[in-house]
Amino acid sequence: MTAASILESGILERARKTGKLHLWDPFCGSGSFLIEALMMALERPCRSLDEEFPFQNWPIHQNE
């Protein structure tokens, strides 16, 4: 839903034309909306599927 909201808003196109990117996160949480918008503006994938998450190194984490 985040990516769709960003794409439909047209904010990335306006940012490319003006050189300015103004964002606010309308959701309460971890800031994933802002991070995803920034990664899209930089034309980088939001996350690599080969990437490890920090919790995977926790002693209580079970890979199963």
Tab-separated table of C-alpha atoms in Angstrom:
chain	number	residue	atom	x	y	z
A	1	MET	CA	0.000	0.000	0.000
A	2	THR	CA	2.858	2.382	0.747
A	3	ALA	CA	4.403	2.209	-2.722
A	4	ALA	CA	1.008	2.596	-4.371
A	5	SER	CA	0.243	5.690	-2.279
A	6	ILE	CA	3.569	7.267	-3.202
A	7	LEU	CA	3.243	6.488	-6.897
A	8	GLU	CA	-0.362	7.682	-7.143
A	9	SER	CA	0.386	10.942	-5.350
A	10	GLY	CA	2.713	12.111	-8.128
A	11	ILE	CA	5.132	13.481	-5.546
A	12	LEU	CA	8.168	11.832	-7.120
A	13	GLU	CA	7.460	13.397	-10.511
A	14	ARG	CA	7.068	16.832	-8.892
A	15	ALA	CA	10.324	16.303	-6.996
A	16	ARG	CA	12.179	15.445	-10.197
A	17	LYS	CA	10.830	18.580	-11.915
A	18	THR	CA	11.437	21.021	-9.054
A	19	GLY	CA	14.432	19.423	-7.330
A	20	LYS	CA	12.551	19.551	-4.029
A	21	LEU	CA	10.981	16.677	-2.143
A	22	HIS	CA	8.640	17.501	0.716
A	23	LEU	CA	7.249	14.491	2.557
A	24	TRP	CA	5.316	13.812	5.695
A	25	ASP	CA	4.368	10.475	7.123
A	26	PRO	CA	0.603	10.377	7.697
A	27	PHE	CA	0.900	7.097	9.577
A	28	CYS	CA	2.183	6.487	13.085
A	29	GLY	CA	4.902	3.890	13.110
A	30	SER	CA	8.466	3.171	12.107
A	31	GLY	CA	8.714	5.669	9.249
A	32	SER	CA	8.491	3.033	6.532
A	33	PHE	CA	6.429	5.412	4.366
A	34	LEU	CA	9.238	7.991	4.381
A	35	ILE	CA	11.971	5.417	3.873
A	36	GLU	CA	10.161	3.789	0.967
A	37	ALA	CA	9.499	7.170	-0.665
A	38	LEU	CA	13.156	8.129	-0.327
A	39	MET	CA	14.344	4.838	-1.807
A	40	MET	CA	11.921	5.260	-4.710
A	41	ALA	CA	13.163	8.824	-5.287
A	42	LEU	CA	16.733	7.505	-5.363
A	43	GLU	CA	15.608	4.731	-7.730
A	44	ARG	CA	16.956	2.065	-5.414
A	45	PRO	CA	15.155	-1.076	-4.284
A	46	CYS	CA	13.540	-0.696	-0.890
A	47	ARG	CA	15.184	-3.846	0.322
A	48	SER	CA	17.292	-6.612	-1.074
A	49	LEU	CA	15.895	-10.111	-0.687
A	50	ASP	CA	19.407	-11.336	0.168
A	51	GLU	CA	19.636	-8.924	3.060
A	52	GLU	CA	19.613	-10.106	6.663
A	53	PHE	CA	17.472	-8.461	9.287
A	54	PRO	CA	19.037	-7.576	12.662
A	55	PHE	CA	16.585	-9.797	14.567
A	56	GLN	CA	17.958	-12.843	12.743
A	57	ASN	CA	21.093	-12.596	14.898
A	58	TRP	CA	19.211	-12.539	18.185
A	59	PRO	CA	19.782	-15.636	20.352
A	60	ILE	CA	16.019	-16.208	20.715
A	61	HIS	CA	15.328	-16.099	16.954
A	62	GLN	CA	14.357	-19.413	15.362
A	63	ASN	CA	14.855	-19.560	11.580
A	64	GLU	CA	11.962	-21.967	11.155
